[in-house]
Structure formats: structure tokens, C-alpha cells
Amino acid sequence: LGPGAEGIPWLGTFHSICAKMLRRHAELAGLESNYTIIDPDDQQRLLKQLIVEAGEDEKRWPARQLAGLIDRWKNRGLNPGDLDPADNEAFANGRGREFYAAYQDRLKALNACDFGDLMLHILNIFRQHPDVLAEYQERFRYILVDEYQDTNAVQYLWLRLLAQTRKNICVVGDDDQSIYSWRGAEVANILRFEKDFPGAHVVRLEQNYRSTPHILGAASGLIRANSDRHEKTLWTEVNGGDKVRVIGVWDAPEEARKV
């Protein structure tokens, strides 16, 4: 793009972009701009301290379990006060909200945040400070997102706020390739894109350049059983290829040997 474009396009993951934003607005999240990002090991050590201090049995309610719950809550864009009764009951017989809040307070006291905070803090700032949101809505005139089928709730909420004014947003993804629900990805984000942004133009990339007709036929036959998906017909100019064979194996090592 040339030297005149230096610094204009922001390229990165959701979390790296939010980390950059958070450095600029850390005080609005109760942090200083030189905050540290703790890794999973430090997170679990901190949570273990809180569990012991609260008089709970860490073997009965392990820090790893609490860390997983907090990560899922943050991926859903939930602060401690947003937890419903079921979420609250998920840890230490109804102390989930209490531990989550204590953890957030301890992080702020240490001028630290975890990976999930990078997006949650910015989402909170956007919601609570319209002037900051307006600044980034002006800066981000065009937004392009890859692998949109793998976005989670907090990423969706952040994007929707950022793109709501101009609506110049382009996403690329395949709902049939959404395989990360176990870590918070919500395929509904791509399925409802046209409702979120009325008038969106959909381009179906149905030509496949890597697989044979037999493979595409088998894959399409399986995925067609999904109830929530965009209908598509994959095709290829590749000719020939062996028919698909189904082979049963006992375990992963035997599967590797067969392959």
C-alpha cells in the first residue's frame, strides 16, 4: 500500500487487536497501561490461592475446573454480575460468581489480566464509554474477518458494536467447518450474519480445487444431515480419483498405521 498507509490497517487476531486497544485505555478497565498478561499456569496458581483462602477444598473444587469455567464465561462476554443461577451453581455449591469476582479483583490489584480479559475489558469499555466506541467506529471504516465460523460470543458482540455504524464488514467462513464449539465457537454467528447486517451480499465459494468428486460427494452427503447450515453444492473440475472406503480401526495408533 505504500508508506502513506503505514499504521492505518490493523492486522491481527481478535485478542492482539484488543490488547493494543487496552494499552491505550487501560485506566478505564482499572489497570495501568503496562499491565501484564498472565499465562494459564499463573492463572491456576492464583485461583488455587483464592480457593484455599476461601476455605474450600482445592481437591474437591480444583483450580483447573474454575479456570475453565471463567474462560467459558469470558468467551460468552459475561462479567461476574452477569452470571445466571446455573452458572453460579457450577462451582463450589453456588460460589461461582463470588470466586469469579474475587479473581477479577485480584488481577486488577496485580495490574494483570488473563487472555480472556483482553476482549472482555474492551467489550465493557465499548459498552460503558460511547466516546471510545465512536472513536474506533470512525477508525475502522472497513472490517474483514477470516474464519468467521470459529468466532465466539464475545468476539461477535465486539464486532457487532464496532461495525454497527458503517456496516462495511466482510466475513469469510464456512459453517460446515465449524469444529471449535468445545472452546466457545458459535456457528450461529455466521448463520445469522444476514440478519445482523441486512442487505449483506452473500458469495458462495462452491468450487473445490483440492478434492475429487467422490470425496466431495461423501462429505456433502454427511454434512447435509446438519439441521442448521447454509445450503451449498460443492463441485470440482478434478477428474477421477478412488471411491471413498470406510475402514474400522480400534484406536488412533492403528488409524495412523492404516493411513
PDB file of C-alpha atoms in Angstrom:
ATOM      1  CA  LEU A   1       0.000   0.000   0.000  1.00  0.00           C
ATOM      2  CA  GLY A   2       3.000   2.287   0.246  1.00  0.00           C
ATOM      3  CA  PRO A   3       4.434   4.429   3.055  1.00  0.00           C
ATOM      4  CA  GLY A   4       1.324   6.622   3.205  1.00  0.00           C
ATOM      5  CA  ALA A   5      -0.674   3.676   4.600  1.00  0.00           C
ATOM      6  CA  GLU A   6       1.735   2.914   7.447  1.00  0.00           C
ATOM      7  CA  GLY A   7      -0.164   2.377  10.683  1.00  0.00           C
ATOM      8  CA  ILE A   8      -3.580   2.650   9.047  1.00  0.00           C
ATOM      9  CA  PRO A   9      -4.560  -1.004   8.608  1.00  0.00           C
ATOM     10  CA  TRP A  10      -4.728  -3.003  11.840  1.00  0.00           C
ATOM     11  CA  LEU A  11      -3.895  -6.628  11.147  1.00  0.00           C
ATOM     12  CA  GLY A  12      -4.055  -9.306  13.814  1.00  0.00           C
ATOM     13  CA  THR A  13      -6.115 -11.714  15.840  1.00  0.00           C
ATOM     14  CA  PHE A  14      -9.080 -10.522  17.861  1.00  0.00           C
ATOM     15  CA  HIS A  15      -7.014 -10.717  21.037  1.00  0.00           C
ATOM     16  CA  SER A  16      -3.932  -8.955  19.694  1.00  0.00           C
ATOM     17  CA  ILE A  17      -6.040  -6.047  18.413  1.00  0.00           C
ATOM     18  CA  CYS A  18      -7.886  -5.797  21.721  1.00  0.00           C
ATOM     19  CA  ALA A  19      -4.577  -5.913  23.627  1.00  0.00           C
ATOM     20  CA  LYS A  20      -3.448  -2.925  21.573  1.00  0.00           C
ATOM     21  CA  MET A  21      -6.666  -1.085  22.386  1.00  0.00           C
ATOM     22  CA  LEU A  22      -6.410  -1.975  26.059  1.00  0.00           C
ATOM     23  CA  ARG A  23      -2.920  -0.469  26.295  1.00  0.00           C
ATOM     24  CA  ARG A  24      -4.479   2.845  25.271  1.00  0.00           C
ATOM     25  CA  HIS A  25      -7.499   2.653  27.574  1.00  0.00           C
ATOM     26  CA  ALA A  26      -6.250   0.538  30.474  1.00  0.00           C
ATOM     27  CA  GLU A  27      -7.377   3.025  33.133  1.00  0.00           C
ATOM     28  CA  LEU A  28     -10.994   2.528  32.032  1.00  0.00           C
ATOM     29  CA  ALA A  29     -10.636  -1.141  32.996  1.00  0.00           C
ATOM     30  CA  GLY A  30      -8.963  -0.396  36.323  1.00  0.00           C
ATOM     31  CA  LEU A  31      -5.489  -1.193  35.004  1.00  0.00           C
ATOM     32  CA  GLU A  32      -2.304   0.659  34.089  1.00  0.00           C
ATOM     33  CA  SER A  33      -1.001   0.686  30.524  1.00  0.00           C
ATOM     34  CA  ASN A  34       1.934  -1.567  31.466  1.00  0.00           C
ATOM     35  CA  TYR A  35      -0.360  -4.384  32.603  1.00  0.00           C
ATOM     36  CA  THR A  36       0.889  -7.955  32.308  1.00  0.00           C
ATOM     37  CA  ILE A  37      -0.919 -10.876  30.676  1.00  0.00           C
ATOM     38  CA  ILE A  38      -0.702 -13.974  32.863  1.00  0.00           C
ATOM     39  CA  ASP A  39      -0.382 -17.442  31.360  1.00  0.00           C
ATOM     40  CA  PRO A  40      -2.592 -20.445  32.252  1.00  0.00           C
ATOM     41  CA  ASP A  41      -0.144 -21.738  34.889  1.00  0.00           C
ATOM     42  CA  ASP A  42      -0.117 -18.402  36.732  1.00  0.00           C
ATOM     43  CA  GLN A  43      -3.890 -18.232  36.405  1.00  0.00           C
ATOM     44  CA  GLN A  44      -4.336 -21.597  38.082  1.00  0.00           C
ATOM     45  CA  ARG A  45      -1.874 -20.738  40.867  1.00  0.00           C
ATOM     46  CA  LEU A  46      -3.808 -17.549  41.584  1.00  0.00           C
ATOM     47  CA  LEU A  47      -7.138 -19.348  41.575  1.00  0.00           C
ATOM     48  CA  LYS A  48      -5.787 -22.032  43.888  1.00  0.00           C
ATOM     49  CA  GLN A  49      -4.776 -19.319  46.373  1.00  0.00           C
ATOM     50  CA  LEU A  50      -8.286 -17.867  46.276  1.00  0.00           C
ATOM     51  CA  ILE A  51      -9.904 -21.271  46.759  1.00  0.00           C
ATOM     52  CA  VAL A  52      -7.714 -22.061  49.773  1.00  0.00           C
ATOM     53  CA  GLU A  53      -8.229 -18.590  51.263  1.00  0.00           C
ATOM     54  CA  ALA A  54     -11.997 -19.069  50.958  1.00  0.00           C
ATOM     55  CA  GLY A  55     -11.797 -22.301  52.958  1.00  0.00           C
ATOM     56  CA  GLU A  56     -12.749 -24.647  50.124  1.00  0.00           C
ATOM     57  CA  ASP A  57     -11.095 -27.983  49.443  1.00  0.00           C
ATOM     58  CA  GLU A  58      -8.945 -27.475  46.339  1.00  0.00           C
ATOM     59  CA  LYS A  59      -9.064 -31.199  45.619  1.00  0.00           C
ATOM     60  CA  ARG A  60     -12.857 -31.140  45.674  1.00  0.00           C
ATOM     61  CA  TRP A  61     -13.011 -27.879  43.686  1.00  0.00           C
ATOM     62  CA  PRO A  62      -9.786 -27.782  41.644  1.00  0.00           C
ATOM     63  CA  ALA A  63      -8.390 -24.541  40.242  1.00  0.00           C
ATOM     64  CA  ARG A  64      -8.281 -26.090  36.776  1.00  0.00           C
ATOM     65  CA  GLN A  65     -12.065 -26.522  36.824  1.00  0.00           C
ATOM     66  CA  LEU A  66     -12.621 -22.918  37.937  1.00  0.00           C
ATOM     67  CA  ALA A  67     -10.203 -21.652  35.288  1.00  0.00           C
ATOM     68  CA  GLY A  68     -12.178 -23.499  32.610  1.00  0.00           C
ATOM     69  CA  LEU A  69     -15.466 -22.044  33.843  1.00  0.00           C
ATOM     70  CA  ILE A  70     -14.104 -18.490  33.944  1.00  0.00           C
ATOM     71  CA  ASP A  71     -12.685 -18.887  30.449  1.00  0.00           C
ATOM     72  CA  ARG A  72     -16.088 -20.013  29.134  1.00  0.00           C
ATOM     73  CA  TRP A  73     -17.832 -17.126  30.892  1.00  0.00           C
ATOM     74  CA  LYS A  74     -15.428 -14.619  29.376  1.00  0.00           C
ATOM     75  CA  ASN A  75     -15.837 -16.200  25.931  1.00  0.00           C
ATOM     76  CA  ARG A  76     -19.556 -15.529  26.324  1.00  0.00           C
ATOM     77  CA  GLY A  77     -18.915 -11.893  27.267  1.00  0.00           C
ATOM     78  CA  LEU A  78     -20.114 -12.387  30.853  1.00  0.00           C
ATOM     79  CA  ASN A  79     -18.892 -10.398  33.853  1.00  0.00           C
ATOM     80  CA  PRO A  80     -19.416 -11.766  37.392  1.00  0.00           C
ATOM     81  CA  GLY A  81     -22.676  -9.848  37.750  1.00  0.00           C
ATOM     82  CA  ASP A  82     -23.997 -11.378  34.505  1.00  0.00           C
ATOM     83  CA  LEU A  83     -23.907 -14.998  35.671  1.00  0.00           C
ATOM     84  CA  ASP A  84     -27.262 -16.719  35.923  1.00  0.00           C
ATOM     85  CA  PRO A  85     -28.123 -19.122  38.780  1.00  0.00           C
ATOM     86  CA  ALA A  86     -26.991 -22.163  36.796  1.00  0.00           C
ATOM     87  CA  ASP A  87     -23.583 -20.595  36.115  1.00  0.00           C
ATOM     88  CA  ASN A  88     -23.260 -19.603  39.762  1.00  0.00           C
ATOM     89  CA  GLU A  89     -24.026 -23.144  40.923  1.00  0.00           C
ATOM     90  CA  ALA A  90     -21.375 -24.604  38.612  1.00  0.00           C
ATOM     91  CA  PHE A  91     -18.629 -24.176  41.212  1.00  0.00           C
ATOM     92  CA  ALA A  92     -18.378 -24.740  44.978  1.00  0.00           C
ATOM     93  CA  ASN A  93     -22.115 -25.123  45.552  1.00  0.00           C
ATOM     94  CA  GLY A  94     -23.159 -21.686  44.428  1.00  0.00           C
ATOM     95  CA  ARG A  95     -19.940 -19.687  44.854  1.00  0.00           C
ATOM     96  CA  GLY A  96     -19.081 -19.323  41.169  1.00  0.00           C
ATOM     97  CA  ARG A  97     -19.910 -15.610  40.986  1.00  0.00           C
ATOM     98  CA  GLU A  98     -18.037 -14.964  44.239  1.00  0.00           C
ATOM     99  CA  PHE A  99     -14.837 -16.636  43.037  1.00  0.00           C
ATOM    100  CA  TYR A 100     -15.049 -15.009  39.602  1.00  0.00           C
ATOM    101  CA  ALA A 101     -15.405 -11.555  41.184  1.00  0.00           C
ATOM    102  CA  ALA A 102     -12.566 -12.220  43.646  1.00  0.00           C
ATOM    103  CA  TYR A 103     -10.346 -13.366  40.801  1.00  0.00           C
ATOM    104  CA  GLN A 104     -11.038 -10.221  38.777  1.00  0.00           C
ATOM    105  CA  ASP A 105     -10.325  -8.030  41.807  1.00  0.00           C
ATOM    106  CA  ARG A 106      -7.036  -9.842  42.465  1.00  0.00           C
ATOM    107  CA  LEU A 107      -5.972  -9.432  38.832  1.00  0.00           C
ATOM    108  CA  LYS A 108      -6.600  -5.686  38.977  1.00  0.00           C
ATOM    109  CA  ALA A 109      -4.642  -5.443  42.225  1.00  0.00           C
ATOM    110  CA  LEU A 110      -1.726  -7.118  40.423  1.00  0.00           C
ATOM    111  CA  ASN A 111      -2.161  -4.902  37.336  1.00  0.00           C
ATOM    112  CA  ALA A 112      -2.693  -8.045  35.303  1.00  0.00           C
ATOM    113  CA  CYS A 113      -5.249  -9.713  33.106  1.00  0.00           C
ATOM    114  CA  ASP A 114      -5.655 -13.122  31.540  1.00  0.00           C
ATOM    115  CA  PHE A 115      -6.173 -13.943  27.877  1.00  0.00           C
ATOM    116  CA  GLY A 116      -9.954 -13.742  28.088  1.00  0.00           C
ATOM    117  CA  ASP A 117      -9.807 -10.284  29.682  1.00  0.00           C
ATOM    118  CA  LEU A 118      -8.258  -8.777  26.564  1.00  0.00           C
ATOM    119  CA  MET A 119     -11.593  -8.928  24.772  1.00  0.00           C
ATOM    120  CA  LEU A 120     -13.917  -8.698  27.770  1.00  0.00           C
ATOM    121  CA  HIS A 121     -12.339  -5.475  29.052  1.00  0.00           C
ATOM    122  CA  ILE A 122     -12.629  -3.810  25.638  1.00  0.00           C
ATOM    123  CA  LEU A 123     -16.220  -5.008  25.227  1.00  0.00           C
ATOM    124  CA  ASN A 124     -17.026  -3.453  28.627  1.00  0.00           C
ATOM    125  CA  ILE A 125     -15.258  -0.220  27.650  1.00  0.00           C
ATOM    126  CA  PHE A 126     -17.185  -0.026  24.370  1.00  0.00           C
ATOM    127  CA  ARG A 127     -20.467  -0.512  26.229  1.00  0.00           C
ATOM    128  CA  GLN A 128     -19.724   1.941  29.037  1.00  0.00           C
ATOM    129  CA  HIS A 129     -17.882   4.666  27.111  1.00  0.00           C
ATOM    130  CA  PRO A 130     -19.681   5.607  23.872  1.00  0.00           C
ATOM    131  CA  ASP A 131     -16.988   8.164  23.041  1.00  0.00           C
ATOM    132  CA  VAL A 132     -14.324   5.441  22.906  1.00  0.00           C
ATOM    133  CA  LEU A 133     -16.572   3.230  20.778  1.00  0.00           C
ATOM    134  CA  ALA A 134     -17.253   6.133  18.403  1.00  0.00           C
ATOM    135  CA  GLU A 135     -13.516   6.724  18.015  1.00  0.00           C
ATOM    136  CA  TYR A 136     -12.933   3.154  16.849  1.00  0.00           C
ATOM    137  CA  GLN A 137     -16.055   3.080  14.704  1.00  0.00           C
ATOM    138  CA  GLU A 138     -14.550   6.039  12.847  1.00  0.00           C
ATOM    139  CA  ARG A 139     -11.105   4.431  12.626  1.00  0.00           C
ATOM    140  CA  PHE A 140     -12.335   1.011  11.487  1.00  0.00           C
ATOM    141  CA  ARG A 141     -14.120   2.070   8.311  1.00  0.00           C
ATOM    142  CA  TYR A 142     -13.775  -1.372   6.713  1.00  0.00           C
ATOM    143  CA  ILE A 143     -13.555  -4.663   8.577  1.00  0.00           C
ATOM    144  CA  LEU A 144     -12.536  -8.051   7.185  1.00  0.00           C
ATOM    145  CA  VAL A 145     -12.763 -11.200   9.308  1.00  0.00           C
ATOM    146  CA  ASP A 146     -11.452 -14.614   8.311  1.00  0.00           C
ATOM    147  CA  GLU A 147     -12.683 -17.981   9.665  1.00  0.00           C
ATOM    148  CA  TYR A 148     -15.854 -16.326  10.932  1.00  0.00           C
ATOM    149  CA  GLN A 149     -17.441 -19.675  11.769  1.00  0.00           C
ATOM    150  CA  ASP A 150     -14.937 -20.020  14.630  1.00  0.00           C
ATOM    151  CA  THR A 151     -15.857 -16.769  16.411  1.00  0.00           C
ATOM    152  CA  ASN A 152     -17.279 -16.949  19.921  1.00  0.00           C
ATOM    153  CA  ALA A 153     -19.893 -14.795  21.645  1.00  0.00           C
ATOM    154  CA  VAL A 154     -17.563 -12.084  22.989  1.00  0.00           C
ATOM    155  CA  GLN A 155     -15.900 -11.697  19.581  1.00  0.00           C
ATOM    156  CA  TYR A 156     -19.324 -11.445  17.941  1.00  0.00           C
ATOM    157  CA  LEU A 157     -20.529  -8.790  20.403  1.00  0.00           C
ATOM    158  CA  TRP A 158     -17.312  -6.773  19.962  1.00  0.00           C
ATOM    159  CA  LEU A 159     -17.512  -6.938  16.168  1.00  0.00           C
ATOM    160  CA  ARG A 160     -21.188  -6.007  16.066  1.00  0.00           C
ATOM    161  CA  LEU A 161     -20.534  -2.860  18.107  1.00  0.00           C
ATOM    162  CA  LEU A 162     -17.516  -1.923  16.010  1.00  0.00           C
ATOM    163  CA  ALA A 163     -19.258  -2.386  12.655  1.00  0.00           C
ATOM    164  CA  GLN A 164     -22.759  -1.213  13.531  1.00  0.00           C
ATOM    165  CA  THR A 165     -22.340   2.394  12.365  1.00  0.00           C
ATOM    166  CA  ARG A 166     -20.803   1.921   8.903  1.00  0.00           C
ATOM    167  CA  LYS A 167     -21.704  -1.733   8.305  1.00  0.00           C
ATOM    168  CA  ASN A 168     -18.695  -2.068   5.990  1.00  0.00           C
ATOM    169  CA  ILE A 169     -17.898  -5.575   7.171  1.00  0.00           C
ATOM    170  CA  CYS A 170     -16.887  -8.612   5.142  1.00  0.00           C
ATOM    171  CA  VAL A 171     -16.587 -12.040   6.745  1.00  0.00           C
ATOM    172  CA  VAL A 172     -15.235 -15.222   5.212  1.00  0.00           C
ATOM    173  CA  GLY A 173     -16.098 -18.609   6.629  1.00  0.00           C
ATOM    174  CA  ASP A 174     -17.792 -21.963   6.192  1.00  0.00           C
ATOM    175  CA  ASP A 175     -20.437 -23.060   8.682  1.00  0.00           C
ATOM    176  CA  ASP A 176     -19.756 -26.675   7.672  1.00  0.00           C
ATOM    177  CA  GLN A 177     -16.207 -26.316   9.010  1.00  0.00           C
ATOM    178  CA  SER A 178     -17.180 -25.103  12.476  1.00  0.00           C
ATOM    179  CA  ILE A 179     -15.366 -27.575  14.734  1.00  0.00           C
ATOM    180  CA  TYR A 180     -14.397 -25.465  17.755  1.00  0.00           C
ATOM    181  CA  SER A 181     -17.614 -25.366  19.759  1.00  0.00           C
ATOM    182  CA  TRP A 182     -15.699 -27.079  22.581  1.00  0.00           C
ATOM    183  CA  ARG A 183     -13.706 -23.863  23.048  1.00  0.00           C
ATOM    184  CA  GLY A 184     -16.618 -21.473  22.715  1.00  0.00           C
ATOM    185  CA  ALA A 185     -17.057 -21.020  18.952  1.00  0.00           C
ATOM    186  CA  GLU A 186     -20.692 -20.433  17.941  1.00  0.00           C
ATOM    187  CA  VAL A 187     -21.649 -21.348  14.382  1.00  0.00           C
ATOM    188  CA  ALA A 188     -24.801 -19.252  14.868  1.00  0.00           C
ATOM    189  CA  ASN A 189     -22.635 -16.154  14.375  1.00  0.00           C
ATOM    190  CA  ILE A 190     -22.188 -16.881  10.668  1.00  0.00           C
ATOM    191  CA  LEU A 191     -25.688 -18.300  10.219  1.00  0.00           C
ATOM    192  CA  ARG A 192     -27.328 -15.071  11.410  1.00  0.00           C
ATOM    193  CA  PHE A 193     -24.917 -12.662   9.695  1.00  0.00           C
ATOM    194  CA  GLU A 194     -27.515 -11.586   7.134  1.00  0.00           C
ATOM    195  CA  LYS A 195     -29.951 -10.747   9.944  1.00  0.00           C
ATOM    196  CA  ASP A 196     -27.325  -8.766  11.847  1.00  0.00           C
ATOM    197  CA  PHE A 197     -26.405  -6.816   8.719  1.00  0.00           C
ATOM    198  CA  PRO A 198     -29.482  -6.587   6.469  1.00  0.00           C
ATOM    199  CA  GLY A 199     -28.632  -6.243   2.796  1.00  0.00           C
ATOM    200  CA  ALA A 200     -25.404  -8.220   3.120  1.00  0.00           C
ATOM    201  CA  HIS A 201     -24.298  -9.759  -0.183  1.00  0.00           C
ATOM    202  CA  VAL A 202     -23.505 -13.474   0.051  1.00  0.00           C
ATOM    203  CA  VAL A 203     -20.932 -15.012  -2.293  1.00  0.00           C
ATOM    204  CA  ARG A 204     -20.878 -18.807  -2.226  1.00  0.00           C
ATOM    205  CA  LEU A 205     -17.418 -20.229  -2.924  1.00  0.00           C
ATOM    206  CA  GLU A 206     -18.529 -23.684  -4.000  1.00  0.00           C
ATOM    207  CA  GLN A 207     -15.738 -24.723  -6.353  1.00  0.00           C
ATOM    208  CA  ASN A 208     -13.231 -27.021  -4.675  1.00  0.00           C
ATOM    209  CA  TYR A 209      -9.677 -27.228  -6.025  1.00  0.00           C
ATOM    210  CA  ARG A 210      -8.207 -29.998  -3.877  1.00  0.00           C
ATOM    211  CA  SER A 211     -10.629 -32.921  -3.662  1.00  0.00           C
ATOM    212  CA  THR A 212     -12.035 -35.442  -6.113  1.00  0.00           C
ATOM    213  CA  PRO A 213     -15.776 -35.744  -6.921  1.00  0.00           C
ATOM    214  CA  HIS A 214     -16.017 -38.916  -4.809  1.00  0.00           C
ATOM    215  CA  ILE A 215     -14.644 -37.147  -1.732  1.00  0.00           C
ATOM    216  CA  LEU A 216     -16.908 -34.141  -2.212  1.00  0.00           C
ATOM    217  CA  GLY A 217     -19.926 -36.392  -2.685  1.00  0.00           C
ATOM    218  CA  ALA A 218     -19.231 -38.317   0.512  1.00  0.00           C
ATOM    219  CA  ALA A 219     -18.543 -35.177   2.532  1.00  0.00           C
ATOM    220  CA  SER A 220     -21.648 -33.411   1.241  1.00  0.00           C
ATOM    221  CA  GLY A 221     -23.792 -36.448   1.968  1.00  0.00           C
ATOM    222  CA  LEU A 222     -22.661 -36.479   5.594  1.00  0.00           C
ATOM    223  CA  ILE A 223     -22.857 -32.744   6.320  1.00  0.00           C
ATOM    224  CA  ARG A 224     -26.305 -32.487   4.730  1.00  0.00           C
ATOM    225  CA  ALA A 225     -27.682 -34.119   7.888  1.00  0.00           C
ATOM    226  CA  ASN A 226     -26.854 -30.948   9.870  1.00  0.00           C
ATOM    227  CA  SER A 227     -30.083 -29.087  10.586  1.00  0.00           C
ATOM    228  CA  ASP A 228     -28.548 -25.589  10.937  1.00  0.00           C
ATOM    229  CA  ARG A 229     -26.389 -24.737   7.940  1.00  0.00           C
ATOM    230  CA  HIS A 230     -26.290 -22.699   4.743  1.00  0.00           C
ATOM    231  CA  GLU A 231     -27.157 -24.894   1.784  1.00  0.00           C
ATOM    232  CA  LYS A 232     -24.314 -25.227  -0.711  1.00  0.00           C
ATOM    233  CA  THR A 233     -23.261 -27.542  -3.538  1.00  0.00           C
ATOM    234  CA  LEU A 234     -19.541 -28.252  -3.783  1.00  0.00           C
ATOM    235  CA  TRP A 235     -18.138 -29.106  -7.196  1.00  0.00           C
ATOM    236  CA  THR A 236     -14.757 -29.604  -8.803  1.00  0.00           C
ATOM    237  CA  GLU A 237     -13.116 -29.790 -12.205  1.00  0.00           C
ATOM    238  CA  VAL A 238     -10.809 -32.512 -10.899  1.00  0.00           C
ATOM    239  CA  ASN A 239     -11.473 -35.831 -12.619  1.00  0.00           C
ATOM    240  CA  GLY A 240     -11.109 -39.400 -11.429  1.00  0.00           C
ATOM    241  CA  GLY A 241      -9.989 -40.484  -8.005  1.00  0.00           C
ATOM    242  CA  ASP A 242     -10.674 -43.604  -5.960  1.00  0.00           C
ATOM    243  CA  LYS A 243     -14.043 -44.156  -4.349  1.00  0.00           C
ATOM    244  CA  VAL A 244     -14.260 -43.487  -0.627  1.00  0.00           C
ATOM    245  CA  ARG A 245     -13.656 -46.537   1.565  1.00  0.00           C
ATOM    246  CA  VAL A 246     -14.829 -46.847   5.169  1.00  0.00           C
ATOM    247  CA  ILE A 247     -12.286 -48.650   7.351  1.00  0.00           C
ATOM    248  CA  GLY A 248     -12.889 -49.528  11.002  1.00  0.00           C
ATOM    249  CA  VAL A 249      -9.926 -49.357  13.404  1.00  0.00           C
ATOM    250  CA  TRP A 250      -9.506 -49.954  17.143  1.00  0.00           C
ATOM    251  CA  ASP A 251      -7.676 -46.786  18.149  1.00  0.00           C
ATOM    252  CA  ALA A 252      -5.689 -43.770  16.971  1.00  0.00           C
ATOM    253  CA  PRO A 253      -2.335 -45.592  16.575  1.00  0.00           C
ATOM    254  CA  GLU A 254      -3.937 -48.200  14.311  1.00  0.00           C
ATOM    255  CA  GLU A 255      -5.624 -45.428  12.349  1.00  0.00           C
ATOM    256  CA  ALA A 256      -2.233 -43.767  11.850  1.00  0.00           C
ATOM    257  CA  ARG A 257      -0.734 -47.041  10.616  1.00  0.00           C
ATOM    258  CA  LYS A 258      -3.600 -47.526   8.165  1.00  0.00           C
ATOM    259  CA  VAL A 259      -3.193 -44.014   6.787  1.00  0.00           C
TER     260      VAL A 259
END
